[in-house]
Short mmCIF file of C-alpha atoms in Angstrom, two decimals:
data_model
loop_
_atom_site.label_atom_id
_atom_site.label_comp_id
_atom_site.label_asym_id
_atom_site.label_seq_id
_atom_site.Cartn_x
_atom_site.Cartn_y
_atom_site.Cartn_z
CA VAL A 1 -135.52 23.54 6.25
CA ILE A 2 -135.31 24.21 2.52
CA SER A 3 -131.82 22.74 2.26
CA SER A 4 -132.98 19.62 4.12
CA MET A 5 -135.90 19.27 1.73
CA ARG A 6 -133.57 19.70 -1.25
CA ILE A 7 -131.32 16.90 0.07
CA MET A 8 -134.33 14.63 0.62
CA MET A 9 -135.54 15.32 -2.92
CA THR A 10 -132.12 14.51 -4.34
CA GLU A 11 -131.97 11.24 -2.42
CA ASP A 12 -135.54 10.21 -3.25
CA SER A 13 -135.71 11.06 -6.92
CA ASN A 14 -133.74 10.24 -10.03
CA ASN A 15 -135.00 13.46 -11.62
CA ALA A 16 -134.39 15.79 -8.67
CA VAL A 17 -132.69 18.46 -10.77
CA SER A 18 -135.83 19.19 -12.76
CA SER A 19 -138.01 19.26 -9.62
CA SER A 20 -135.71 21.33 -7.45
CA PHE A 21 -137.03 24.57 -8.96
CA LEU A 22 -139.99 24.16 -6.60
CA LEU A 23 -137.66 24.90 -3.70
CA ASP A 24 -135.89 27.84 -5.35
CA ASP A 25 -138.55 30.48 -4.60
CA ASP A 26 -137.60 33.48 -2.54
CA SER A 27 -139.62 33.22 0.66
CA SER A 28 -139.51 36.97 1.33
CA ILE A 29 -142.39 39.17 0.25
CA PRO A 30 -141.85 42.57 -1.42
CA PHE A 31 -144.38 44.36 0.80
CA SER A 32 -145.03 44.80 4.49
CA VAL A 33 -148.00 43.74 6.55
CA ASP A 34 -148.71 47.44 7.02
CA ASP A 35 -148.97 47.85 3.22
CA ILE A 36 -151.50 45.03 3.11
CA SER A 37 -153.63 46.47 5.89
CA LYS A 38 -153.66 49.91 4.23
CA SER A 39 -154.79 48.45 0.91
CA MET A 40 -157.80 46.65 2.37
CA THR A 41 -161.20 48.28 2.47
CA GLU A 42 -162.94 48.31 5.80
CA ILE A 43 -166.13 46.25 6.08
CA GLU A 44 -168.71 46.84 8.78
CA VAL A 45 -169.69 43.30 9.73
CA THR A 46 -172.81 44.44 11.56
CA ASP A 47 -174.25 45.37 8.16
CA VAL A 48 -173.78 41.85 6.78
CA ASP A 49 -176.77 39.53 7.00
CA MET A 50 -175.99 36.08 8.34
CA PRO A 51 -176.89 33.08 6.21
CA PRO A 52 -180.00 31.19 7.42
CA LEU A 53 -177.96 28.13 8.38
CA ILE A 54 -175.96 30.21 10.86
CA ARG A 55 -178.99 32.12 12.16
CA GLU A 56 -180.89 28.88 12.84
CA ASN A 57 -178.00 26.98 14.45
CA SER A 58 -177.82 27.51 18.24
CA GLY A 59 -174.06 27.05 18.15
CA PHE A 60 -173.76 30.47 16.53
CA THR A 61 -175.89 32.48 18.96
CA PHE A 62 -172.84 34.51 19.99
CA LEU A 63 -172.93 36.02 16.49
CA HIS A 64 -176.46 37.31 17.04
CA GLN A 65 -175.31 39.61 19.82
CA ARG A 66 -174.46 42.90 18.20
CA LYS A 67 -172.98 46.00 19.74
CA ASP A 68 -175.36 48.95 19.69
#
């Protein structure tokens, strides 16, 4: 996909060389999904108060049902 985009940029632009750096990024990430999940703090959503707009809208009644 990236090489196809690079070709399209070259064909469409006179100044493609200066813009091609946008496609040169490494798409890999230096950490795993497991690393991300371990770094996140756990939030208990039952302790979060819903905004009035959500509480008053009948389309969100499924959110009012809490596990006890």
